[in-house]
Short mmCIF file of C-alpha atoms in Angstrom, two decimals:
data_model
loop_
_atom_site.label_atom_id
_atom_site.label_comp_id
_atom_site.label_asym_id
_atom_site.label_seq_id
_atom_site.Cartn_x
_atom_site.Cartn_y
_atom_site.Cartn_z
CA UNK G 1 -0.52 31.33 -14.89
CA UNK G 2 0.73 28.46 -12.73
CA UNK G 3 2.57 26.89 -15.63
CA UNK G 4 5.15 29.60 -16.03
CA UNK G 5 5.97 29.70 -12.31
CA UNK G 6 5.97 26.04 -11.43
CA UNK G 7 9.12 24.84 -13.18
CA UNK G 8 11.64 26.63 -11.01
CA UNK G 9 11.80 25.98 -7.30
CA UNK G 10 13.22 29.34 -6.33
CA UNK G 11 10.71 31.51 -8.11
CA UNK G 12 7.60 32.88 -6.46
CA UNK G 13 4.46 33.25 -8.55
CA UNK G 14 2.83 36.72 -8.59
CA UNK G 15 0.30 35.55 -6.03
CA UNK G 16 2.97 34.29 -3.69
CA UNK G 17 2.92 30.56 -4.38
CA UNK G 18 5.91 28.29 -4.48
CA UNK G 19 4.40 25.71 -6.76
CA UNK G 20 7.16 23.14 -6.47
CA UNK G 21 6.70 23.08 -2.71
CA UNK G 22 2.96 22.68 -3.15
CA UNK G 23 3.49 19.90 -5.67
CA UNK G 24 5.82 18.23 -3.18
CA UNK G 25 2.94 18.27 -0.68
CA UNK G 26 0.84 16.53 -3.33
CA UNK G 27 3.54 13.87 -3.58
CA UNK G 28 3.08 13.25 0.15
CA UNK G 29 -0.55 12.46 -0.53
CA UNK G 30 0.47 9.62 -2.80
CA UNK G 31 1.88 7.81 0.20
CA UNK G 32 -0.26 5.68 2.49
CA UNK G 33 -1.97 6.77 5.67
CA UNK G 34 -0.06 7.60 8.83
CA UNK G 35 -1.56 8.46 12.23
CA UNK G 36 0.09 9.75 15.38
CA UNK G 37 -1.68 9.92 18.75
CA UNK G 38 -0.24 11.33 21.93
CA UNK G 39 -1.60 9.88 25.15
CA UNK G 40 -0.96 10.78 28.76
CA UNK G 41 2.12 8.59 29.09
CA UNK G 42 2.70 7.32 25.61
CA UNK G 43 2.83 8.16 21.94
CA UNK G 44 1.47 5.88 19.25
CA UNK G 45 2.30 5.85 15.55
CA UNK G 46 0.13 3.86 13.19
CA UNK G 47 0.69 3.40 9.49
CA UNK G 48 -0.99 1.67 6.61
CA UNK G 49 1.49 -0.84 5.25
CA UNK G 50 1.73 -1.50 1.57
CA UNK G 51 1.33 -5.16 0.68
CA UNK G 52 4.76 -6.69 0.36
CA UNK G 53 5.32 -8.96 -2.61
CA UNK G 54 5.97 -12.62 -1.79
CA UNK G 55 9.59 -12.59 -2.83
CA UNK G 56 10.34 -9.25 -1.20
CA UNK G 57 12.00 -8.89 2.20
CA UNK G 58 9.47 -7.01 4.38
CA UNK G 59 12.29 -5.46 6.41
CA UNK G 60 13.14 -3.23 3.46
CA UNK G 61 9.64 -1.79 3.29
CA UNK G 62 9.34 0.16 6.51
CA UNK G 63 7.40 3.31 7.22
CA UNK G 64 8.28 3.55 10.89
CA UNK G 65 11.98 3.99 11.64
CA UNK G 66 14.09 4.79 14.67
CA UNK G 67 16.24 7.89 14.57
CA UNK G 68 17.73 7.25 17.99
CA UNK G 69 16.86 5.05 20.98
CA UNK G 70 14.25 7.52 22.12
CA UNK G 71 13.08 9.04 18.81
CA UNK G 72 10.81 7.32 16.33
CA UNK G 73 9.62 8.58 12.97
CA UNK G 74 6.91 7.69 10.48
CA UNK G 75 6.68 9.25 7.05
CA UNK G 76 4.50 9.42 3.98
CA UNK G 77 5.57 10.19 0.44
CA UNK G 78 8.60 9.39 -1.67
CA UNK G 79 10.40 6.54 0.07
CA UNK G 80 13.78 7.36 -1.45
CA UNK G 81 13.62 10.92 -0.11
CA UNK G 82 12.67 9.48 3.28
CA UNK G 83 15.76 7.28 3.30
CA UNK G 84 18.04 10.26 2.67
CA UNK G 85 16.37 12.41 5.32
CA UNK G 86 16.38 9.59 7.88
CA UNK G 87 20.12 9.07 7.33
CA UNK G 88 20.80 12.78 7.80
CA UNK G 89 18.70 12.81 10.98
CA UNK G 90 20.45 9.75 12.41
CA UNK G 91 23.86 11.32 11.82
CA UNK G 92 22.67 14.50 13.49
CA UNK G 93 21.39 12.54 16.51
CA UNK G 94 24.79 10.92 17.03
CA UNK G 95 26.66 14.12 16.32
CA UNK G 96 24.59 15.84 18.99
CA UNK G 97 25.41 13.10 21.49
CA UNK G 98 29.13 13.46 20.79
CA UNK G 99 29.17 17.23 20.84
CA UNK G 100 26.77 18.04 23.65
CA UNK G 101 26.99 14.67 25.46
CA UNK G 102 23.23 14.55 25.61
CA UNK G 103 20.65 12.87 23.44
CA UNK G 104 18.64 15.14 21.17
CA UNK G 105 15.33 16.51 22.30
CA UNK G 106 12.38 15.69 20.07
CA UNK G 107 11.89 19.32 19.19
CA UNK G 108 15.55 19.72 18.31
CA UNK G 109 15.61 16.85 15.86
CA UNK G 110 12.27 17.93 14.42
CA UNK G 111 13.65 21.43 13.92
CA UNK G 112 16.74 19.93 12.26
CA UNK G 113 14.69 17.81 9.86
CA UNK G 114 12.44 20.76 9.07
CA UNK G 115 15.49 22.95 8.43
CA UNK G 116 16.92 20.43 5.99
CA UNK G 117 13.58 20.29 4.20
CA UNK G 118 13.42 24.07 4.11
CA UNK G 119 16.96 24.32 2.65
CA UNK G 120 15.83 22.24 -0.27
CA UNK G 121 13.06 24.74 -1.01
CA UNK G 122 15.46 27.63 -1.37
CA UNK G 123 18.31 26.32 -3.50
CA UNK G 124 18.66 26.10 -7.22
CA UNK G 125 19.22 22.76 -8.87
CA UNK G 126 17.49 20.75 -6.17
CA UNK G 127 13.90 19.89 -5.48
CA UNK G 128 11.99 19.71 -2.19
CA UNK G 129 11.79 16.43 -0.28
CA UNK G 130 8.52 14.75 -1.16
CA UNK G 131 7.81 13.53 2.34
CA UNK G 132 6.09 14.61 5.52
CA UNK G 133 7.20 13.11 8.79
CA UNK G 134 5.68 12.34 12.17
CA UNK G 135 8.30 12.32 14.91
CA UNK G 136 7.58 11.01 18.38
CA UNK G 137 9.49 10.32 21.52
CA UNK G 138 10.41 11.42 25.01
CA UNK G 139 13.01 14.00 25.92
CA UNK G 140 15.71 12.98 28.37
CA UNK G 141 14.61 13.39 32.01
CA UNK G 142 11.10 14.34 30.90
CA UNK G 143 7.96 12.27 31.24
CA UNK G 144 5.97 14.25 28.69
CA UNK G 145 5.35 12.42 25.42
CA UNK G 146 6.08 14.49 22.30
CA UNK G 147 4.62 14.34 18.82
CA UNK G 148 5.75 16.59 15.97
CA UNK G 149 5.13 16.83 12.28
CA UNK G 150 7.19 18.27 9.44
CA UNK G 151 6.20 18.80 5.83
CA UNK G 152 8.07 19.55 2.57
CA UNK G 153 7.87 23.29 3.10
CA UNK G 154 10.01 23.02 6.20
CA UNK G 155 7.24 23.93 8.63
CA UNK G 156 6.94 21.88 11.77
CA UNK G 157 4.14 21.56 14.29
CA UNK G 158 3.59 19.94 17.65
CA UNK G 159 0.50 17.76 17.74
CA UNK G 160 -1.76 15.82 20.01
CA UNK G 161 -3.10 13.83 17.08
CA UNK G 162 -2.25 14.01 13.41
CA UNK G 163 -3.37 12.03 10.41
CA UNK G 164 -2.63 12.05 6.71
CA UNK G 165 -4.75 10.33 4.18
CA UNK G 166 -3.74 8.97 0.85
CA UNK G 167 -5.13 10.78 -2.15
CA UNK G 168 -5.92 8.15 -4.67
CA UNK G 169 -8.77 6.41 -6.34
CA UNK G 170 -10.81 3.39 -5.54
CA UNK G 171 -12.13 3.21 -2.13
CA UNK G 172 -9.63 5.25 -0.23
CA UNK G 173 -11.92 8.13 0.31
CA UNK G 174 -14.80 6.35 1.82
CA UNK G 175 -15.26 4.20 4.83
CA UNK G 176 -17.31 1.06 4.79
CA UNK G 177 -20.47 2.96 5.70
CA UNK G 178 -20.18 4.96 2.53
CA UNK G 179 -19.36 8.17 4.36
CA UNK G 180 -17.12 10.53 2.52
CA UNK G 181 -13.70 10.57 4.08
CA UNK G 182 -11.10 13.25 4.02
CA UNK G 183 -8.31 14.24 6.37
CA UNK G 184 -10.80 16.74 7.81
CA UNK G 185 -13.50 14.14 8.36
CA UNK G 186 -11.18 11.80 10.17
CA UNK G 187 -9.75 14.71 12.14
CA UNK G 188 -13.27 15.55 13.28
CA UNK G 189 -13.69 11.95 14.36
CA UNK G 190 -10.40 12.12 16.24
CA UNK G 191 -11.26 15.44 17.84
CA UNK G 192 -14.52 14.00 19.14
CA UNK G 193 -12.84 10.94 20.58
CA UNK G 194 -9.66 12.49 21.86
CA UNK G 195 -9.00 13.74 25.37
CA UNK G 196 -5.76 14.66 27.06
CA UNK G 197 -5.78 11.81 29.54
CA UNK G 198 -5.74 8.93 27.06
CA UNK G 199 -4.25 5.78 28.50
CA UNK G 200 -1.90 3.64 26.41
CA UNK G 201 -4.64 1.19 25.47
CA UNK G 202 -7.05 3.97 24.57
CA UNK G 203 -4.45 5.71 22.43
CA UNK G 204 -3.66 2.47 20.59
CA UNK G 205 -7.34 1.76 20.04
CA UNK G 206 -7.95 5.28 18.73
CA UNK G 207 -5.03 4.93 16.32
CA UNK G 208 -6.25 1.58 15.02
CA UNK G 209 -9.81 2.82 14.77
CA UNK G 210 -8.84 5.83 12.70
CA UNK G 211 -6.67 3.67 10.45
CA UNK G 212 -9.54 1.24 9.93
CA UNK G 213 -11.55 4.10 8.45
CA UNK G 214 -9.05 4.11 5.63
CA UNK G 215 -7.48 0.69 5.42
CA UNK G 216 -9.95 -1.61 3.74
CA UNK G 217 -7.93 -4.76 4.13
CA UNK G 218 -7.87 -4.85 7.91
CA UNK G 219 -5.20 -5.71 10.45
CA UNK G 220 -2.75 -7.33 8.04
CA UNK G 221 -1.94 -3.94 6.50
CA UNK G 222 -1.65 -1.98 9.74
CA UNK G 223 1.55 -1.42 11.67
CA UNK G 224 1.51 0.13 15.15
CA UNK G 225 4.48 1.41 17.15
CA UNK G 226 3.98 2.43 20.78
CA UNK G 227 6.52 4.38 22.78
CA UNK G 228 6.34 4.65 26.55
CA UNK G 229 8.85 6.01 29.00
CA UNK G 230 9.38 2.70 30.79
CA UNK G 231 9.29 0.20 27.97
CA UNK G 232 10.68 2.29 25.14
CA UNK G 233 9.50 1.46 21.65
CA UNK G 234 7.31 -1.54 21.00
CA UNK G 235 5.95 -2.72 17.64
CA UNK G 236 2.68 -4.54 18.08
CA UNK G 237 2.48 -8.05 16.66
CA UNK G 238 -0.13 -8.78 14.05
CA UNK G 239 -2.11 -10.92 16.54
CA UNK G 240 -2.36 -8.03 18.92
CA UNK G 241 -3.53 -5.69 16.16
CA UNK G 242 -6.10 -8.26 15.02
CA UNK G 243 -7.37 -8.52 18.57
CA UNK G 244 -7.85 -4.75 18.74
CA UNK G 245 -9.54 -4.73 15.34
CA UNK G 246 -11.97 -7.43 16.46
CA UNK G 247 -12.77 -5.47 19.59
CA UNK G 248 -13.40 -2.30 17.58
CA UNK G 249 -15.65 -4.11 15.12
CA UNK G 250 -17.74 -5.49 17.98
CA UNK G 251 -18.11 -1.99 19.41
CA UNK G 252 -19.16 -0.65 15.99
CA UNK G 253 -21.78 -3.37 15.61
CA UNK G 254 -23.13 -2.55 19.05
CA UNK G 255 -23.30 1.14 18.08
CA UNK G 256 -25.08 0.29 14.83
CA UNK G 257 -27.64 -1.81 16.72
CA UNK G 258 -28.31 1.08 19.09
CA UNK G 259 -28.88 3.42 16.14
CA UNK G 260 -31.28 1.01 14.44
CA UNK G 261 -33.58 0.58 17.42
CA UNK G 262 -34.94 4.16 17.68
CA UNK G 263 -35.95 4.19 13.95
CA UNK G 264 -37.79 0.86 14.33
CA UNK G 265 -39.86 2.28 17.17
CA UNK G 266 -40.72 5.51 15.31
CA UNK G 267 -41.87 3.69 12.16
CA UNK G 268 -44.64 1.90 14.06
CA UNK R 1 -19.85 60.89 -18.37
CA UNK R 2 -19.19 59.18 -21.62
CA UNK R 3 -21.56 56.58 -22.88
CA UNK R 4 -20.70 53.86 -25.30
CA UNK R 5 -23.18 53.38 -28.08
CA UNK R 6 -24.04 49.79 -28.87
CA UNK R 7 -25.53 48.99 -32.24
CA UNK R 8 -28.23 46.35 -32.35
CA UNK R 9 -27.23 43.41 -34.51
CA UNK R 10 -29.07 43.42 -37.81
CA UNK R 11 -29.39 40.82 -40.48
CA UNK R 12 -29.15 43.46 -43.15
CA UNK R 13 -25.66 44.47 -42.31
CA UNK R 14 -23.11 42.91 -44.56
CA UNK R 15 -20.36 41.09 -42.79
CA UNK R 16 -16.89 40.44 -43.99
CA UNK R 17 -16.53 37.29 -41.99
CA UNK R 18 -17.22 33.89 -43.44
CA UNK R 19 -20.48 32.19 -43.05
CA UNK R 20 -21.31 31.52 -39.40
CA UNK R 21 -22.51 28.06 -40.08
CA UNK R 22 -19.56 26.13 -41.30
CA UNK R 23 -20.22 22.71 -42.58
CA UNK R 24 -20.13 20.38 -39.65
CA UNK R 25 -17.67 17.67 -40.23
CA UNK R 26 -18.96 14.59 -38.61
CA UNK R 27 -16.71 11.66 -38.10
CA UNK R 28 -18.47 8.42 -38.84
CA UNK R 29 -17.00 5.50 -37.06
CA UNK R 30 -17.21 1.90 -38.04
CA UNK R 31 -19.54 -0.26 -36.00
CA UNK R 32 -17.97 -2.15 -33.07
CA UNK R 33 -15.92 -5.18 -34.07
CA UNK R 34 -16.35 -8.47 -32.29
CA UNK R 35 -13.47 -10.97 -32.18
CA UNK R 36 -13.52 -14.39 -30.62
CA UNK R 37 -10.56 -16.45 -29.54
CA UNK R 38 -9.40 -19.00 -32.12
CA UNK R 39 -10.45 -21.97 -30.02
CA UNK R 40 -14.03 -20.78 -29.83
CA UNK R 41 -16.31 -22.53 -32.23
CA UNK R 42 -18.99 -20.60 -33.99
CA UNK R 43 -19.49 -16.87 -34.35
CA UNK R 44 -21.99 -16.45 -31.52
CA UNK R 45 -21.96 -16.65 -27.75
CA UNK R 46 -24.36 -19.14 -26.30
CA UNK R 47 -25.67 -18.05 -22.95
CA UNK R 48 -28.40 -18.53 -20.43
CA UNK R 49 -27.42 -15.42 -18.51
CA UNK R 50 -25.40 -12.45 -19.69
CA UNK R 51 -24.08 -10.00 -17.11
CA UNK R 52 -22.89 -6.67 -18.55
CA UNK R 53 -20.90 -4.32 -16.34
CA UNK R 54 -21.09 -0.73 -17.53
CA UNK R 55 -17.95 1.39 -17.18
CA UNK R 56 -17.81 3.18 -13.86
CA UNK R 57 -18.84 0.58 -11.31
CA UNK R 58 -20.33 -2.51 -12.91
CA UNK R 59 -17.12 -3.29 -14.77
CA UNK R 60 -15.13 -3.07 -11.52
CA UNK R 61 -17.39 -5.66 -9.91
CA UNK R 62 -17.07 -8.04 -12.84
CA UNK R 63 -13.28 -7.55 -12.81
CA UNK R 64 -13.26 -8.93 -9.28
CA UNK R 65 -15.01 -12.16 -10.28
CA UNK R 66 -12.66 -15.13 -10.20
CA UNK R 67 -12.74 -18.21 -12.38
CA UNK R 68 -13.34 -16.51 -15.72
CA UNK R 69 -12.39 -17.89 -19.09
CA UNK R 70 -11.75 -15.53 -22.00
CA UNK R 71 -13.98 -15.92 -25.04
CA UNK R 72 -13.58 -12.80 -27.09
CA UNK R 73 -13.63 -9.04 -27.21
CA UNK R 74 -15.61 -6.15 -28.61
CA UNK R 75 -13.55 -3.30 -30.04
CA UNK R 76 -14.93 0.18 -30.34
CA UNK R 77 -13.00 1.97 -33.12
CA UNK R 78 -12.98 5.38 -31.46
CA UNK R 79 -11.54 4.10 -28.19
CA UNK R 80 -7.98 5.21 -27.50
CA UNK R 81 -5.99 2.14 -26.49
CA UNK R 82 -2.72 4.00 -25.83
CA UNK R 83 -2.67 3.46 -22.06
CA UNK R 84 -3.57 -0.23 -22.17
CA UNK R 85 -1.22 -2.84 -20.79
CA UNK R 86 -0.13 -5.73 -22.94
CA UNK R 87 -1.58 -8.24 -20.50
CA UNK R 88 -2.49 -11.50 -22.13
CA UNK R 89 -4.08 -12.82 -18.95
CA UNK R 90 -7.76 -13.10 -18.34
CA UNK R 91 -7.61 -10.57 -15.54
CA UNK R 92 -6.63 -7.21 -17.05
CA UNK R 93 -6.47 -4.03 -15.00
CA UNK R 94 -9.74 -2.13 -14.78
CA UNK R 95 -7.91 0.89 -16.15
CA UNK R 96 -7.35 -0.88 -19.49
CA UNK R 97 -9.88 0.30 -22.05
CA UNK R 98 -11.28 -2.94 -23.32
CA UNK R 99 -14.41 -5.04 -23.35
CA UNK R 100 -13.79 -8.74 -23.11
CA UNK R 101 -16.31 -11.57 -23.07
CA UNK R 102 -15.78 -14.18 -20.40
CA UNK R 103 -17.55 -17.30 -19.35
CA UNK R 104 -17.60 -18.62 -15.81
CA UNK R 105 -15.59 -21.79 -15.41
CA UNK R 106 -18.09 -22.96 -12.81
CA UNK R 107 -21.08 -22.29 -15.10
CA UNK R 108 -20.33 -21.92 -18.83
CA UNK R 109 -23.88 -20.77 -19.54
CA UNK R 110 -23.13 -17.46 -17.79
CA UNK R 111 -21.37 -14.84 -19.91
CA UNK R 112 -19.74 -11.90 -18.21
CA UNK R 113 -19.04 -8.69 -20.15
CA UNK R 114 -17.16 -5.97 -18.23
CA UNK R 115 -17.12 -2.89 -20.45
CA UNK R 116 -14.07 -0.85 -19.41
CA UNK R 117 -14.44 1.98 -21.90
CA UNK R 118 -16.92 4.80 -22.09
CA UNK R 119 -19.34 4.66 -24.98
CA UNK R 120 -20.69 7.92 -26.35
CA UNK R 121 -24.45 8.31 -26.17
CA UNK R 122 -24.77 8.29 -29.94
CA UNK R 123 -22.87 5.00 -30.18
CA UNK R 124 -24.74 3.09 -27.49
CA UNK R 125 -27.44 1.84 -29.83
CA UNK R 126 -24.95 0.35 -32.31
CA UNK R 127 -22.92 -1.11 -29.43
CA UNK R 128 -25.94 -2.88 -27.99
CA UNK R 129 -27.00 -4.05 -31.44
CA UNK R 130 -23.53 -5.46 -32.19
CA UNK R 131 -23.44 -7.25 -28.86
CA UNK R 132 -26.80 -8.93 -29.28
CA UNK R 133 -26.02 -9.89 -32.85
CA UNK R 134 -23.38 -12.20 -31.41
CA UNK R 135 -25.43 -13.68 -28.59
CA UNK R 136 -27.92 -16.44 -28.92
CA UNK R 137 -29.82 -18.74 -26.65
CA UNK R 138 -29.57 -21.90 -28.68
CA UNK R 139 -30.12 -24.41 -25.94
CA UNK R 140 -31.88 -22.12 -23.55
CA UNK R 141 -35.33 -20.70 -23.80
CA UNK R 142 -34.16 -17.15 -23.51
CA UNK R 143 -31.16 -15.16 -22.40
CA UNK R 144 -31.50 -13.31 -19.12
CA UNK R 145 -29.62 -10.05 -19.35
CA UNK R 146 -28.33 -8.34 -16.22
CA UNK R 147 -26.79 -4.89 -16.43
CA UNK R 148 -24.69 -3.48 -13.60
CA UNK R 149 -24.72 0.32 -13.50
CA UNK R 150 -24.22 3.03 -10.93
CA UNK R 151 -25.76 6.30 -9.90
CA UNK R 152 -24.31 9.04 -7.75
CA UNK R 153 -25.87 10.12 -4.50
CA UNK R 154 -25.89 13.73 -5.62
CA UNK R 155 -27.92 12.98 -8.75
CA UNK R 156 -30.40 10.67 -7.07
CA UNK R 157 -33.89 12.18 -6.77
CA UNK R 158 -36.50 10.89 -4.35
CA UNK R 159 -39.99 12.08 -3.62
CA UNK R 160 -39.51 11.97 0.09
CA UNK R 161 -36.39 12.69 2.01
CA UNK R 162 -34.66 9.43 2.69
CA UNK R 163 -33.95 8.62 6.26
CA UNK R 164 -30.24 9.10 6.80
CA UNK R 165 -29.76 5.72 8.34
CA UNK R 166 -31.52 3.75 5.62
CA UNK R 167 -30.18 5.88 2.78
CA UNK R 168 -26.60 5.05 3.57
CA UNK R 169 -27.19 1.66 5.09
CA UNK R 170 -25.68 -0.89 2.77
CA UNK R 171 -26.59 -2.44 0.43
CA UNK R 172 -28.05 0.46 -1.50
CA UNK R 173 -29.19 -0.84 -4.86
CA UNK R 174 -32.13 -0.25 -7.19
CA UNK R 175 -33.70 -2.34 -9.95
CA UNK R 176 -35.21 -1.66 -13.37
CA UNK R 177 -36.50 -4.48 -15.51
CA UNK R 178 -38.12 -4.99 -18.87
CA UNK R 179 -41.71 -6.20 -19.14
CA UNK R 180 -40.52 -9.67 -20.20
CA UNK R 181 -38.57 -10.02 -16.96
CA UNK R 182 -40.75 -12.03 -14.64
CA UNK R 183 -38.51 -12.59 -11.63
CA UNK R 184 -39.44 -10.60 -8.56
CA UNK R 185 -36.73 -9.96 -6.02
CA UNK R 186 -36.58 -7.96 -2.84
CA UNK R 187 -34.80 -4.96 -4.37
CA UNK R 188 -36.57 -1.59 -4.59
CA UNK R 189 -37.36 -0.19 -8.01
CA UNK R 190 -35.32 2.62 -9.48
CA UNK R 191 -37.65 5.48 -8.70
CA UNK R 192 -38.87 8.03 -11.25
CA UNK R 193 -37.69 10.64 -12.28
CA UNK R 194 -34.23 9.08 -12.09
CA UNK R 195 -33.13 7.98 -15.54
CA UNK R 196 -31.15 5.13 -16.95
CA UNK R 197 -28.62 6.53 -19.38
CA UNK R 198 -26.07 5.59 -21.94
CA UNK R 199 -25.40 1.86 -22.41
CA UNK R 200 -27.89 0.75 -19.77
CA UNK R 201 -30.68 2.61 -21.53
CA UNK R 202 -29.67 1.26 -24.94
CA UNK R 203 -29.51 -2.34 -23.70
CA UNK R 204 -32.80 -2.09 -21.82
CA UNK R 205 -34.40 -0.54 -24.87
CA UNK R 206 -33.09 -3.30 -27.13
CA UNK R 207 -34.33 -5.97 -24.74
CA UNK R 208 -37.75 -4.39 -24.25
CA UNK R 209 -38.38 -4.23 -27.98
CA UNK R 210 -37.32 -7.84 -28.48
CA UNK R 211 -39.03 -9.21 -25.35
CA UNK R 212 -35.79 -10.23 -23.74
CA UNK R 213 -35.88 -10.34 -19.94
CA UNK R 214 -33.40 -7.78 -18.68
CA UNK R 215 -32.63 -6.53 -15.20
CA UNK R 216 -30.63 -3.36 -14.57
CA UNK R 217 -29.09 -3.05 -11.11
CA UNK R 218 -28.09 0.44 -10.03
CA UNK R 219 -25.70 0.68 -7.13
CA UNK R 220 -24.82 3.90 -5.36
CA UNK R 221 -21.47 5.39 -6.18
CA UNK R 222 -19.82 8.11 -4.16
CA UNK R 223 -18.01 11.07 -5.56
CA UNK R 224 -15.38 13.45 -4.27
CA UNK R 225 -14.40 16.71 -5.91
CA UNK R 226 -16.30 15.73 -8.99
CA UNK R 227 -14.56 12.37 -9.29
CA UNK R 228 -16.62 9.22 -8.88
CA UNK R 229 -15.20 6.54 -6.66
CA UNK R 230 -16.22 2.90 -6.47
CA UNK R 231 -16.25 1.67 -2.92
CA UNK R 232 -16.73 -1.68 -1.22
CA UNK R 233 -20.35 -0.73 -0.62
CA UNK R 234 -20.95 -0.28 -4.34
CA UNK R 235 -19.57 -3.75 -5.01
CA UNK R 236 -21.27 -5.44 -2.06
CA UNK R 237 -24.62 -4.07 -3.24
CA UNK R 238 -24.19 -5.81 -6.59
CA UNK R 239 -23.20 -9.03 -4.88
CA UNK R 240 -26.27 -9.11 -2.66
CA UNK R 241 -28.66 -8.27 -5.51
CA UNK R 242 -27.06 -10.82 -7.87
CA UNK R 243 -27.40 -13.53 -5.25
CA UNK R 244 -31.17 -12.89 -5.36
CA UNK R 245 -31.35 -12.78 -9.16
CA UNK R 246 -29.12 -15.80 -9.71
CA UNK R 247 -29.54 -18.00 -6.67
CA UNK R 248 -28.02 -21.04 -8.35
CA UNK R 249 -24.92 -19.29 -9.64
CA UNK R 250 -21.97 -18.72 -7.38
CA UNK R 251 -19.94 -15.63 -8.25
CA UNK R 252 -16.59 -15.86 -6.52
CA UNK R 253 -15.46 -12.29 -6.04
CA UNK R 254 -12.25 -11.02 -4.56
CA UNK R 255 -12.35 -7.28 -3.98
CA UNK R 256 -8.89 -7.26 -2.41
CA UNK R 257 -7.23 -8.26 -5.66
CA UNK R 258 -8.62 -5.09 -7.22
CA UNK R 259 -6.73 -3.06 -4.64
CA UNK R 260 -3.50 -4.76 -5.59
CA UNK R 261 -4.05 -4.83 -9.33
CA UNK R 262 -4.40 -1.09 -9.70
CA UNK R 263 -1.29 0.75 -10.73
CA UNK R 264 0.60 1.32 -7.49
CA UNK R 265 3.74 3.34 -7.83
CA UNK R 266 6.71 1.83 -6.00
CA UNK R 267 8.06 5.35 -5.45
CA UNK R 268 5.68 6.16 -2.63
CA UNK R 269 5.39 4.63 0.79
#
């Protein structure tokens, strides 16, 4: 049944599916992991970086980009589609400044990006954008950190924490303890560990910890961007990320030791 | 109410259709073909230890071993080679359907055989037979055979409910050995009624009949939505068990290179 309704974008299937949009969401899953965490006074974006080839310029392989001075975006999916959408969003940010003489609000630019994505689900001859985005920042004259998400269907949501996982083979679905991993599993982990009053350090640690559940290769393939009202955007250096990873691993070992002790006592 | 009347099937009724039992056409394949590289002398592999990695988990571990030198290959006629790369290097992607013989550069008496294709149950016997026809222990007393296989958590049967912490606490590996195998290592036995299947069973059977010491290591493999996935834990379990079985042999593994060698599309970020 799906076959006859999945070739045209602008055709609903009898059961109400737009298969091209759903397939575009599958394309997002081929990208690497991205996490967004909103703290009390900050927003953190963490991504799993793809290994850059030796002769490749790492600056051309970026998953976290700035849309304006106060708006930062991470994406997952088709990188070429991301480039086009980022360019449109940047133009819109500047156009808004010129027209309204104010910088965009985070919700405004999110709504704009989502509208562009939605347009491409309702026209003939085009296909949906194969990316989902996480947009973070602070509105002008507002101390509240904002975190939004858009997806290929054109829907957008406000989040406290969001995570996407890559759908692929070999080790990406399981953490090092052999526990099955899915977006839902990691979300449960985040829900348990999240509270509204997260400090900057706690938010960064939570982001790194959730990324470590997925990224097998450690700190070298993790990129973290932190935005605060005072300091603006800051990309953590690899040393800083390694330091956080070491701290997290020590905490995990301590937790594992605690778990072992009760079973040793019951076996005797 | 109307009732439909169903007639009982009867052998006396004449049918117009053709005979139900059509002649089964069975395709008989040639036995597996073994080729060695031109520089290899002789038609047999000389080994003290042979490590065979069965497709699904064992072959992935052996693909991560560094310092391998190519010796030859075993071709299975029914295997579809369409998706294979044309790589001439010793390290081919795990997704390539092939079965190469390697020797370790650090210890030429160790032969490594990662089998990257699936072998049908009815072909396992001939596969094992073909392999052992080309292996000899000329300068060694006997060949120790080690088979690396996997089992899924969902299919694993135990008599008592495993404690959650120990069940998932790595390394999770089990051992089966032939009666000629006299090494004892600190690895639990593969409990009944769990079965060794396919190639592992055929190789163990071949070794048991011929009094060849063979050790089958079963590592746990996870699955998601019906798809089996080889994780770091699966590979680490093999490493720890092999270090007990072969204390003098150093297997240099690099699991990270497996992450990079798999087909990664440049389209997605």
